[in-house]
């Protein structure tokens, strides 16, 4: 089931704020994706490789698939050429693998680097130092088959506005350091915190439960 009121509200929000709405369809039926597709929506987010591959094969080719889950290196090959954007690139090793597989397929894979934001909620993401080192290699041309389009972050699973503000602001300050015509997306904000995230600089929000209902 898709909440169409919520979809319209989020579309309106994104058009006034100038952000991209990613409909996070993990664990949801293809039918639900098609409901939004038929409204003209094209950006969908998935977290699990096997589930994504099934949907990729079954659904229209002009969908922009955002891979937003944690990606293991041994699964990169399966995604190559199928994603619009991979959000959670959380290590140099993973970036090397994505570059290698894209090279073999003679294409360029678009990615976001994931910055570690929360204290203990998620162990994934680079710290400031790692990001700096990886960005240096990127600007010196070490990864010719990836295009790094910005940063992604996941804030703590908390309703404490102060904590969330601190985390999103940190992401924004790092984003601003590297911002360019190509490095232009800050992917942050989910159903519970997207308004705060966009107020603090996010221009790409990933919304699941508000659109498709809760997941069990
Ligand atoms: C599941 C998920 C979302 C969507 O979360 P909701 O709270 O359902 O909106 C966003 N980003 C990532 C990385 C996710 O795994």
JSON list of C-alpha atoms and ligand atoms in Angstrom, two decimals:
[
{"chain": "A", "resi": 1, "resn": "UNK", "atom": "CA", "xyz": [0.00, 0.00, 0.00]},
{"chain": "A", "resi": 2, "resn": "UNK", "atom": "CA", "xyz": [1.25, 3.43, -0.92]},
{"chain": "A", "resi": 3, "resn": "UNK", "atom": "CA", "xyz": [0.29, 6.51, 1.06]},
{"chain": "A", "resi": 4, "resn": "UNK", "atom": "CA", "xyz": [-0.52, 8.89, -1.80]},
{"chain": "A", "resi": 5, "resn": "UNK", "atom": "CA", "xyz": [-1.21, 11.87, 0.47]},
{"chain": "A", "resi": 6, "resn": "UNK", "atom": "CA", "xyz": [2.20, 11.47, 1.96]},
{"chain": "A", "resi": 7, "resn": "UNK", "atom": "CA", "xyz": [3.74, 11.12, -1.51]},
{"chain": "A", "resi": 8, "resn": "UNK", "atom": "CA", "xyz": [2.16, 14.37, -2.70]},
{"chain": "A", "resi": 9, "resn": "UNK", "atom": "CA", "xyz": [3.24, 16.17, 0.44]},
{"chain": "A", "resi": 10, "resn": "UNK", "atom": "CA", "xyz": [6.82, 14.94, 0.08]},
{"chain": "A", "resi": 11, "resn": "UNK", "atom": "CA", "xyz": [6.88, 15.84, -3.63]},
{"chain": "A", "resi": 12, "resn": "UNK", "atom": "CA", "xyz": [5.72, 19.34, -2.77]},
{"chain": "A", "resi": 13, "resn": "UNK", "atom": "CA", "xyz": [8.27, 19.62, 0.00]},
{"chain": "A", "resi": 14, "resn": "UNK", "atom": "CA", "xyz": [11.07, 18.53, -2.32]},
{"chain": "A", "resi": 15, "resn": "UNK", "atom": "CA", "xyz": [10.10, 20.87, -5.10]},
{"chain": "A", "resi": 16, "resn": "UNK", "atom": "CA", "xyz": [10.10, 23.88, -2.79]},
{"chain": "A", "resi": 17, "resn": "UNK", "atom": "CA", "xyz": [13.30, 22.80, -1.02]},
{"chain": "A", "resi": 18, "resn": "UNK", "atom": "CA", "xyz": [15.08, 21.73, -4.20]},
{"chain": "A", "resi": 19, "resn": "UNK", "atom": "CA", "xyz": [15.81, 18.22, -3.02]},
{"chain": "A", "resi": 20, "resn": "UNK", "atom": "CA", "xyz": [15.52, 14.78, -4.59]},
{"chain": "A", "resi": 21, "resn": "UNK", "atom": "CA", "xyz": [13.04, 12.32, -3.15]},
{"chain": "A", "resi": 22, "resn": "UNK", "atom": "CA", "xyz": [14.15, 8.70, -3.06]},
{"chain": "A", "resi": 23, "resn": "UNK", "atom": "CA", "xyz": [11.32, 6.28, -2.37]},
{"chain": "A", "resi": 24, "resn": "UNK", "atom": "CA", "xyz": [12.85, 3.51, -0.27]},
{"chain": "A", "resi": 25, "resn": "UNK", "atom": "CA", "xyz": [11.09, 0.35, -1.42]},
{"chain": "A", "resi": 26, "resn": "UNK", "atom": "CA", "xyz": [13.07, -2.34, 0.41]},
{"chain": "A", "resi": 27, "resn": "UNK", "atom": "CA", "xyz": [10.89, -5.27, 1.51]},
{"chain": "A", "resi": 28, "resn": "UNK", "atom": "CA", "xyz": [7.99, -3.78, -0.43]},
{"chain": "A", "resi": 29, "resn": "UNK", "atom": "CA", "xyz": [6.15, -5.25, -3.38]},
{"chain": "A", "resi": 30, "resn": "UNK", "atom": "CA", "xyz": [6.86, -4.45, -7.03]},
{"chain": "A", "resi": 31, "resn": "UNK", "atom": "CA", "xyz": [3.23, -3.39, -7.27]},
{"chain": "A", "resi": 32, "resn": "UNK", "atom": "CA", "xyz": [3.89, -0.57, -4.76]},
{"chain": "A", "resi": 33, "resn": "UNK", "atom": "CA", "xyz": [6.85, 0.63, -6.80]},
{"chain": "A", "resi": 34, "resn": "UNK", "atom": "CA", "xyz": [4.67, 0.62, -9.92]},
{"chain": "A", "resi": 35, "resn": "UNK", "atom": "CA", "xyz": [2.03, 2.72, -8.18]},
{"chain": "A", "resi": 36, "resn": "UNK", "atom": "CA", "xyz": [4.56, 5.53, -7.77]},
{"chain": "A", "resi": 37, "resn": "UNK", "atom": "CA", "xyz": [6.15, 4.82, -11.15]},
{"chain": "A", "resi": 38, "resn": "UNK", "atom": "CA", "xyz": [2.78, 5.42, -12.77]},
{"chain": "A", "resi": 39, "resn": "UNK", "atom": "CA", "xyz": [2.65, 8.79, -11.01]},
{"chain": "A", "resi": 40, "resn": "UNK", "atom": "CA", "xyz": [5.91, 9.63, -12.77]},
{"chain": "A", "resi": 41, "resn": "UNK", "atom": "CA", "xyz": [8.27, 8.78, -9.93]},
{"chain": "A", "resi": 42, "resn": "UNK", "atom": "CA", "xyz": [11.63, 7.31, -10.98]},
{"chain": "A", "resi": 43, "resn": "UNK", "atom": "CA", "xyz": [14.00, 7.34, -7.98]},
{"chain": "A", "resi": 44, "resn": "UNK", "atom": "CA", "xyz": [13.78, 4.24, -5.79]},
{"chain": "A", "resi": 45, "resn": "UNK", "atom": "CA", "xyz": [16.07, 2.97, -3.05]},
{"chain": "A", "resi": 46, "resn": "UNK", "atom": "CA", "xyz": [16.89, -0.65, -2.22]},
{"chain": "A", "resi": 47, "resn": "UNK", "atom": "CA", "xyz": [19.03, -2.23, 0.50]},
{"chain": "A", "resi": 48, "resn": "UNK", "atom": "CA", "xyz": [19.46, -5.91, -0.34]},
{"chain": "A", "resi": 49, "resn": "UNK", "atom": "CA", "xyz": [21.32, -7.16, -3.42]},
{"chain": "A", "resi": 50, "resn": "UNK", "atom": "CA", "xyz": [19.19, -10.23, -4.23]},
{"chain": "A", "resi": 51, "resn": "UNK", "atom": "CA", "xyz": [15.93, -8.38, -3.72]},
{"chain": "A", "resi": 52, "resn": "UNK", "atom": "CA", "xyz": [17.19, -5.50, -5.83]},
{"chain": "A", "resi": 53, "resn": "UNK", "atom": "CA", "xyz": [18.25, -7.79, -8.69]},
{"chain": "A", "resi": 54, "resn": "UNK", "atom": "CA", "xyz": [14.80, -9.36, -8.81]},
{"chain": "A", "resi": 55, "resn": "UNK", "atom": "CA", "xyz": [13.12, -5.98, -8.99]},
{"chain": "A", "resi": 56, "resn": "UNK", "atom": "CA", "xyz": [15.66, -4.70, -11.50]},
{"chain": "A", "resi": 57, "resn": "UNK", "atom": "CA", "xyz": [14.84, -7.56, -13.87]},
{"chain": "A", "resi": 58, "resn": "UNK", "atom": "CA", "xyz": [11.09, -7.28, -13.44]},
{"chain": "A", "resi": 59, "resn": "UNK", "atom": "CA", "xyz": [10.53, -3.52, -13.52]},
{"chain": "A", "resi": 60, "resn": "UNK", "atom": "CA", "xyz": [10.95, -0.78, -16.16]},
{"chain": "A", "resi": 61, "resn": "UNK", "atom": "CA", "xyz": [14.49, 0.06, -17.23]},
{"chain": "A", "resi": 62, "resn": "UNK", "atom": "CA", "xyz": [14.12, 3.80, -16.80]},
{"chain": "A", "resi": 63, "resn": "UNK", "atom": "CA", "xyz": [13.94, 3.54, -13.00]},
{"chain": "A", "resi": 64, "resn": "UNK", "atom": "CA", "xyz": [16.85, 5.27, -11.23]},
{"chain": "A", "resi": 65, "resn": "UNK", "atom": "CA", "xyz": [17.91, 2.65, -8.71]},
{"chain": "A", "resi": 66, "resn": "UNK", "atom": "CA", "xyz": [19.68, 3.93, -5.62]},
{"chain": "A", "resi": 67, "resn": "UNK", "atom": "CA", "xyz": [21.52, 1.25, -3.72]},
{"chain": "A", "resi": 68, "resn": "UNK", "atom": "CA", "xyz": [21.39, 2.52, -0.15]},
{"chain": "A", "resi": 69, "resn": "UNK", "atom": "CA", "xyz": [22.24, -0.59, 1.88]},
{"chain": "A", "resi": 70, "resn": "UNK", "atom": "CA", "xyz": [25.55, -1.72, 3.25]},
{"chain": "A", "resi": 71, "resn": "UNK", "atom": "CA", "xyz": [27.44, -3.20, 0.31]},
{"chain": "A", "resi": 72, "resn": "UNK", "atom": "CA", "xyz": [29.89, -6.08, 0.63]},
{"chain": "A", "resi": 73, "resn": "UNK", "atom": "CA", "xyz": [32.80, -6.16, -1.76]},
{"chain": "A", "resi": 74, "resn": "UNK", "atom": "CA", "xyz": [31.97, -9.60, -3.12]},
{"chain": "A", "resi": 75, "resn": "UNK", "atom": "CA", "xyz": [28.58, -8.32, -4.30]},
{"chain": "A", "resi": 76, "resn": "UNK", "atom": "CA", "xyz": [29.79, -5.26, -6.21]},
{"chain": "A", "resi": 77, "resn": "UNK", "atom": "CA", "xyz": [30.05, -7.21, -9.45]},
{"chain": "A", "resi": 78, "resn": "UNK", "atom": "CA", "xyz": [26.34, -8.09, -9.32]},
{"chain": "A", "resi": 79, "resn": "UNK", "atom": "CA", "xyz": [25.34, -4.43, -9.13]},
{"chain": "A", "resi": 80, "resn": "UNK", "atom": "CA", "xyz": [27.70, -3.07, -11.76]},
{"chain": "A", "resi": 81, "resn": "UNK", "atom": "CA", "xyz": [25.88, -1.25, -14.53]},
{"chain": "A", "resi": 82, "resn": "UNK", "atom": "CA", "xyz": [22.50, -1.49, -12.80]},
{"chain": "A", "resi": 83, "resn": "UNK", "atom": "CA", "xyz": [22.52, 1.38, -10.33]},
{"chain": "A", "resi": 84, "resn": "UNK", "atom": "CA", "xyz": [21.95, 5.08, -10.79]},
{"chain": "A", "resi": 85, "resn": "UNK", "atom": "CA", "xyz": [23.82, 5.83, -7.56]},
{"chain": "A", "resi": 86, "resn": "UNK", "atom": "CA", "xyz": [25.41, 3.74, -4.79]},
{"chain": "A", "resi": 87, "resn": "UNK", "atom": "CA", "xyz": [25.04, 5.65, -1.53]},
{"chain": "A", "resi": 88, "resn": "UNK", "atom": "CA", "xyz": [26.92, 3.73, 1.13]},
{"chain": "A", "resi": 89, "resn": "UNK", "atom": "CA", "xyz": [30.55, 3.63, 0.01]},
{"chain": "A", "resi": 90, "resn": "UNK", "atom": "CA", "xyz": [32.12, 3.42, 3.44]},
{"chain": "A", "resi": 91, "resn": "UNK", "atom": "CA", "xyz": [35.72, 2.40, 2.76]},
{"chain": "A", "resi": 92, "resn": "UNK", "atom": "CA", "xyz": [38.52, 2.83, 0.27]},
{"chain": "A", "resi": 93, "resn": "UNK", "atom": "CA", "xyz": [38.55, -0.94, -0.25]},
{"chain": "A", "resi": 94, "resn": "UNK", "atom": "CA", "xyz": [34.96, -0.87, -1.42]},
{"chain": "A", "resi": 95, "resn": "UNK", "atom": "CA", "xyz": [35.70, 2.06, -3.71]},
{"chain": "A", "resi": 96, "resn": "UNK", "atom": "CA", "xyz": [38.64, 0.15, -5.24]},
{"chain": "A", "resi": 97, "resn": "UNK", "atom": "CA", "xyz": [36.34, -2.81, -5.94]},
{"chain": "A", "resi": 98, "resn": "UNK", "atom": "CA", "xyz": [33.64, -0.64, -7.52]},
{"chain": "A", "resi": 99, "resn": "UNK", "atom": "CA", "xyz": [36.26, 1.03, -9.70]},
{"chain": "A", "resi": 100, "resn": "UNK", "atom": "CA", "xyz": [37.71, -2.32, -10.74]},
{"chain": "A", "resi": 101, "resn": "UNK", "atom": "CA", "xyz": [34.35, -3.85, -11.72]},
{"chain": "A", "resi": 102, "resn": "UNK", "atom": "CA", "xyz": [33.24, -0.70, -13.54]},
{"chain": "A", "resi": 103, "resn": "UNK", "atom": "CA", "xyz": [36.54, -0.76, -15.43]},
{"chain": "A", "resi": 104, "resn": "UNK", "atom": "CA", "xyz": [35.96, -4.33, -16.56]},
{"chain": "A", "resi": 105, "resn": "UNK", "atom": "CA", "xyz": [32.51, -3.35, -17.81]},
{"chain": "A", "resi": 106, "resn": "UNK", "atom": "CA", "xyz": [33.93, -0.19, -19.44]},
{"chain": "A", "resi": 107, "resn": "UNK", "atom": "CA", "xyz": [31.64, 2.14, -17.56]},
{"chain": "A", "resi": 108, "resn": "UNK", "atom": "CA", "xyz": [31.63, 4.69, -14.78]},
{"chain": "A", "resi": 109, "resn": "UNK", "atom": "CA", "xyz": [29.73, 4.00, -11.55]},
{"chain": "A", "resi": 110, "resn": "UNK", "atom": "CA", "xyz": [28.26, 6.95, -9.65]},
{"chain": "A", "resi": 111, "resn": "UNK", "atom": "CA", "xyz": [28.68, 6.79, -5.89]},
{"chain": "A", "resi": 112, "resn": "UNK", "atom": "CA", "xyz": [28.34, 8.74, -2.64]},
{"chain": "A", "resi": 113, "resn": "UNK", "atom": "CA", "xyz": [30.84, 8.32, 0.16]},
{"chain": "A", "resi": 114, "resn": "UNK", "atom": "CA", "xyz": [29.32, 7.46, 3.51]},
{"chain": "A", "resi": 115, "resn": "UNK", "atom": "CA", "xyz": [30.47, 9.46, 6.48]},
{"chain": "A", "resi": 116, "resn": "UNK", "atom": "CA", "xyz": [30.14, 7.97, 9.94]},
{"chain": "A", "resi": 117, "resn": "UNK", "atom": "CA", "xyz": [27.80, 10.23, 11.94]},
{"chain": "A", "resi": 118, "resn": "UNK", "atom": "CA", "xyz": [26.31, 8.52, 14.91]},
{"chain": "A", "resi": 119, "resn": "UNK", "atom": "CA", "xyz": [27.98, 7.37, 18.08]},
{"chain": "A", "resi": 120, "resn": "UNK", "atom": "CA", "xyz": [26.97, 3.74, 18.18]},
{"chain": "A", "resi": 121, "resn": "UNK", "atom": "CA", "xyz": [23.95, 3.32, 15.92]},
{"chain": "A", "resi": 122, "resn": "UNK", "atom": "CA", "xyz": [25.81, 2.33, 12.81]},
{"chain": "A", "resi": 123, "resn": "UNK", "atom": "CA", "xyz": [29.35, 1.13, 12.56]},
{"chain": "A", "resi": 124, "resn": "UNK", "atom": "CA", "xyz": [29.53, 2.00, 8.89]},
{"chain": "A", "resi": 125, "resn": "UNK", "atom": "CA", "xyz": [31.06, 5.06, 7.34]},
{"chain": "A", "resi": 126, "resn": "UNK", "atom": "CA", "xyz": [34.38, 6.83, 7.00]},
{"chain": "A", "resi": 127, "resn": "UNK", "atom": "CA", "xyz": [35.72, 9.28, 9.52]},
{"chain": "A", "resi": 128, "resn": "UNK", "atom": "CA", "xyz": [36.96, 12.75, 8.58]},
{"chain": "A", "resi": 129, "resn": "UNK", "atom": "CA", "xyz": [40.53, 11.59, 8.07]},
{"chain": "A", "resi": 130, "resn": "UNK", "atom": "CA", "xyz": [39.66, 8.63, 5.83]},
{"chain": "A", "resi": 131, "resn": "UNK", "atom": "CA", "xyz": [37.40, 10.85, 3.79]},
{"chain": "A", "resi": 132, "resn": "UNK", "atom": "CA", "xyz": [40.20, 13.36, 3.34]},
{"chain": "A", "resi": 133, "resn": "UNK", "atom": "CA", "xyz": [42.60, 10.68, 2.17]},
{"chain": "A", "resi": 134, "resn": "UNK", "atom": "CA", "xyz": [40.12, 9.11, -0.22]},
{"chain": "A", "resi": 135, "resn": "UNK", "atom": "CA", "xyz": [39.18, 12.54, -1.65]},
{"chain": "A", "resi": 136, "resn": "UNK", "atom": "CA", "xyz": [42.87, 13.24, -2.31]},
{"chain": "A", "resi": 137, "resn": "UNK", "atom": "CA", "xyz": [43.14, 10.03, -4.31]},
{"chain": "A", "resi": 138, "resn": "UNK", "atom": "CA", "xyz": [39.94, 10.81, -6.17]},
{"chain": "A", "resi": 139, "resn": "UNK", "atom": "CA", "xyz": [41.13, 14.25, -7.21]},
{"chain": "A", "resi": 140, "resn": "UNK", "atom": "CA", "xyz": [44.44, 12.82, -8.35]},
{"chain": "A", "resi": 141, "resn": "UNK", "atom": "CA", "xyz": [42.65, 10.39, -10.65]},
{"chain": "A", "resi": 142, "resn": "UNK", "atom": "CA", "xyz": [43.20, 7.09, -8.81]},
{"chain": "A", "resi": 143, "resn": "UNK", "atom": "CA", "xyz": [39.70, 5.80, -9.55]},
{"chain": "A", "resi": 144, "resn": "UNK", "atom": "CA", "xyz": [38.90, 6.52, -13.20]},
{"chain": "A", "resi": 145, "resn": "UNK", "atom": "CA", "xyz": [35.78, 4.37, -13.26]},
{"chain": "A", "resi": 146, "resn": "UNK", "atom": "CA", "xyz": [33.91, 5.96, -10.39]},
{"chain": "A", "resi": 147, "resn": "UNK", "atom": "CA", "xyz": [32.29, 9.34, -10.22]},
{"chain": "A", "resi": 148, "resn": "UNK", "atom": "CA", "xyz": [31.98, 10.55, -6.63]},
{"chain": "A", "resi": 149, "resn": "UNK", "atom": "CA", "xyz": [28.84, 12.66, -6.51]},
{"chain": "A", "resi": 150, "resn": "UNK", "atom": "CA", "xyz": [28.77, 13.62, -2.83]},
{"chain": "A", "resi": 151, "resn": "UNK", "atom": "CA", "xyz": [28.24, 12.35, 0.69]},
{"chain": "A", "resi": 152, "resn": "UNK", "atom": "CA", "xyz": [25.72, 10.18, 2.49]},
{"chain": "A", "resi": 153, "resn": "UNK", "atom": "CA", "xyz": [25.08, 9.93, 6.20]},
{"chain": "A", "resi": 154, "resn": "UNK", "atom": "CA", "xyz": [22.78, 8.20, 8.65]},
{"chain": "A", "resi": 155, "resn": "UNK", "atom": "CA", "xyz": [22.02, 10.02, 11.85]},
{"chain": "A", "resi": 156, "resn": "UNK", "atom": "CA", "xyz": [21.39, 8.34, 15.18]},
{"chain": "A", "resi": 157, "resn": "UNK", "atom": "CA", "xyz": [18.06, 6.62, 15.66]},
{"chain": "A", "resi": 158, "resn": "UNK", "atom": "CA", "xyz": [16.99, 9.31, 18.07]},
{"chain": "A", "resi": 159, "resn": "UNK", "atom": "CA", "xyz": [14.42, 12.04, 18.43]},
{"chain": "A", "resi": 160, "resn": "UNK", "atom": "CA", "xyz": [16.88, 14.26, 20.27]},
{"chain": "A", "resi": 161, "resn": "UNK", "atom": "CA", "xyz": [17.01, 17.31, 17.98]},
{"chain": "A", "resi": 162, "resn": "UNK", "atom": "CA", "xyz": [20.27, 18.45, 19.47]},
{"chain": "A", "resi": 163, "resn": "UNK", "atom": "CA", "xyz": [22.01, 15.17, 18.67]},
{"chain": "A", "resi": 164, "resn": "UNK", "atom": "CA", "xyz": [20.56, 15.07, 15.16]},
{"chain": "A", "resi": 165, "resn": "UNK", "atom": "CA", "xyz": [21.48, 18.70, 14.53]},
{"chain": "A", "resi": 166, "resn": "UNK", "atom": "CA", "xyz": [25.05, 18.03, 15.53]},
{"chain": "A", "resi": 167, "resn": "UNK", "atom": "CA", "xyz": [25.31, 15.01, 13.23]},
{"chain": "A", "resi": 168, "resn": "UNK", "atom": "CA", "xyz": [23.71, 16.59, 10.16]},
{"chain": "A", "resi": 169, "resn": "UNK", "atom": "CA", "xyz": [25.76, 19.76, 10.66]},
{"chain": "A", "resi": 170, "resn": "UNK", "atom": "CA", "xyz": [28.96, 17.73, 10.73]},
{"chain": "A", "resi": 171, "resn": "UNK", "atom": "CA", "xyz": [27.95, 16.03, 7.48]},
{"chain": "A", "resi": 172, "resn": "UNK", "atom": "CA", "xyz": [27.19, 19.42, 5.91]},
{"chain": "A", "resi": 173, "resn": "UNK", "atom": "CA", "xyz": [30.52, 20.91, 7.00]},
{"chain": "A", "resi": 174, "resn": "UNK", "atom": "CA", "xyz": [32.39, 18.01, 5.39]},
{"chain": "A", "resi": 175, "resn": "UNK", "atom": "CA", "xyz": [30.19, 18.21, 2.29]},
{"chain": "A", "resi": 176, "resn": "UNK", "atom": "CA", "xyz": [31.01, 21.92, 1.92]},
{"chain": "A", "resi": 177, "resn": "UNK", "atom": "CA", "xyz": [34.75, 21.19, 1.99]},
{"chain": "A", "resi": 178, "resn": "UNK", "atom": "CA", "xyz": [34.59, 19.17, -1.22]},
{"chain": "A", "resi": 179, "resn": "UNK", "atom": "CA", "xyz": [31.55, 20.59, -2.96]},
{"chain": "A", "resi": 180, "resn": "UNK", "atom": "CA", "xyz": [31.82, 21.06, -6.74]},
{"chain": "A", "resi": 181, "resn": "UNK", "atom": "CA", "xyz": [29.74, 20.74, -9.92]},
{"chain": "A", "resi": 182, "resn": "UNK", "atom": "CA", "xyz": [30.22, 17.00, -9.70]},
{"chain": "A", "resi": 183, "resn": "UNK", "atom": "CA", "xyz": [30.32, 16.56, -5.91]},
{"chain": "A", "resi": 184, "resn": "UNK", "atom": "CA", "xyz": [26.85, 17.96, -5.37]},
{"chain": "A", "resi": 185, "resn": "UNK", "atom": "CA", "xyz": [24.62, 15.60, -3.38]},
{"chain": "A", "resi": 186, "resn": "UNK", "atom": "CA", "xyz": [24.22, 15.39, 0.34]},
{"chain": "A", "resi": 187, "resn": "UNK", "atom": "CA", "xyz": [22.06, 12.34, 1.01]},
{"chain": "A", "resi": 188, "resn": "UNK", "atom": "CA", "xyz": [20.59, 12.60, 4.49]},
{"chain": "A", "resi": 189, "resn": "UNK", "atom": "CA", "xyz": [17.18, 12.40, 6.11]},
{"chain": "A", "resi": 190, "resn": "UNK", "atom": "CA", "xyz": [14.63, 9.60, 6.44]},
{"chain": "A", "resi": 191, "resn": "UNK", "atom": "CA", "xyz": [10.94, 9.53, 7.34]},
{"chain": "A", "resi": 192, "resn": "UNK", "atom": "CA", "xyz": [11.54, 10.75, 10.88]},
{"chain": "A", "resi": 193, "resn": "UNK", "atom": "CA", "xyz": [14.16, 13.43, 10.32]},
{"chain": "A", "resi": 194, "resn": "UNK", "atom": "CA", "xyz": [14.04, 14.68, 6.73]},
{"chain": "A", "resi": 195, "resn": "UNK", "atom": "CA", "xyz": [12.79, 18.17, 7.59]},
{"chain": "A", "resi": 196, "resn": "UNK", "atom": "CA", "xyz": [15.68, 18.80, 9.94]},
{"chain": "A", "resi": 197, "resn": "UNK", "atom": "CA", "xyz": [18.14, 17.19, 7.51]},
{"chain": "A", "resi": 198, "resn": "UNK", "atom": "CA", "xyz": [17.09, 19.45, 4.61]},
{"chain": "A", "resi": 199, "resn": "UNK", "atom": "CA", "xyz": [17.11, 22.52, 6.84]},
{"chain": "A", "resi": 200, "resn": "UNK", "atom": "CA", "xyz": [20.71, 21.62, 7.62]},
{"chain": "A", "resi": 201, "resn": "UNK", "atom": "CA", "xyz": [21.73, 21.19, 3.99]},
{"chain": "A", "resi": 202, "resn": "UNK", "atom": "CA", "xyz": [20.57, 17.83, 2.69]},
{"chain": "A", "resi": 203, "resn": "UNK", "atom": "CA", "xyz": [19.41, 17.81, -0.94]},
{"chain": "A", "resi": 204, "resn": "UNK", "atom": "CA", "xyz": [18.56, 14.11, -1.25]},
{"chain": "A", "resi": 205, "resn": "UNK", "atom": "CA", "xyz": [16.17, 12.41, 1.17]},
{"chain": "A", "resi": 206, "resn": "UNK", "atom": "CA", "xyz": [15.51, 8.69, 1.52]},
{"chain": "A", "resi": 207, "resn": "UNK", "atom": "CA", "xyz": [11.94, 7.98, 2.57]},
{"chain": "A", "resi": 208, "resn": "UNK", "atom": "CA", "xyz": [10.52, 4.52, 3.23]},
{"chain": "A", "resi": 209, "resn": "UNK", "atom": "CA", "xyz": [7.90, 4.09, 5.92]},
{"chain": "A", "resi": 210, "resn": "UNK", "atom": "CA", "xyz": [6.07, 7.40, 5.35]},
{"chain": "A", "resi": 211, "resn": "UNK", "atom": "CA", "xyz": [5.40, 6.32, 1.76]},
{"chain": "A", "resi": 212, "resn": "UNK", "atom": "CA", "xyz": [5.00, 2.57, 1.98]},
{"chain": "A", "resi": 213, "resn": "UNK", "atom": "CA", "xyz": [4.03, 1.96, 5.61]},
{"chain": "A", "resi": 214, "resn": "UNK", "atom": "CA", "xyz": [6.10, 0.31, 8.28]},
{"chain": "A", "resi": 215, "resn": "UNK", "atom": "CA", "xyz": [8.26, -2.73, 7.54]},
{"chain": "A", "resi": 216, "resn": "UNK", "atom": "CA", "xyz": [8.11, -5.91, 9.58]},
{"chain": "B", "resi": 1, "resn": "LIG", "atom": "C1", "xyz": [15.47, 1.95, 5.31]},
{"chain": "B", "resi": 1, "resn": "LIG", "atom": "C2", "xyz": [16.33, 3.11, 5.03]},
{"chain": "B", "resi": 1, "resn": "LIG", "atom": "C3", "xyz": [15.78, 4.39, 4.82]},
{"chain": "B", "resi": 1, "resn": "LIG", "atom": "C4", "xyz": [14.29, 4.69, 4.95]},
{"chain": "B", "resi": 1, "resn": "LIG", "atom": "O1", "xyz": [13.92, 4.74, 6.29]},
{"chain": "B", "resi": 1, "resn": "LIG", "atom": "P1", "xyz": [12.43, 5.21, 6.75]},
{"chain": "B", "resi": 1, "resn": "LIG", "atom": "O2", "xyz": [12.62, 5.55, 8.17]},
{"chain": "B", "resi": 1, "resn": "LIG", "atom": "O3", "xyz": [11.54, 4.04, 6.53]},
{"chain": "B", "resi": 1, "resn": "LIG", "atom": "O4", "xyz": [12.05, 6.36, 5.93]},
{"chain": "B", "resi": 1, "resn": "LIG", "atom": "C5", "xyz": [16.65, 5.42, 4.50]},
{"chain": "B", "resi": 1, "resn": "LIG", "atom": "N1", "xyz": [17.97, 5.22, 4.39]},
{"chain": "B", "resi": 1, "resn": "LIG", "atom": "C6", "xyz": [18.53, 4.01, 4.59]},
{"chain": "B", "resi": 1, "resn": "LIG", "atom": "C7", "xyz": [20.00, 3.87, 4.45]},
{"chain": "B", "resi": 1, "resn": "LIG", "atom": "C8", "xyz": [17.74, 2.93, 4.93]},
{"chain": "B", "resi": 1, "resn": "LIG", "atom": "O5", "xyz": [18.32, 1.74, 5.14]}
]
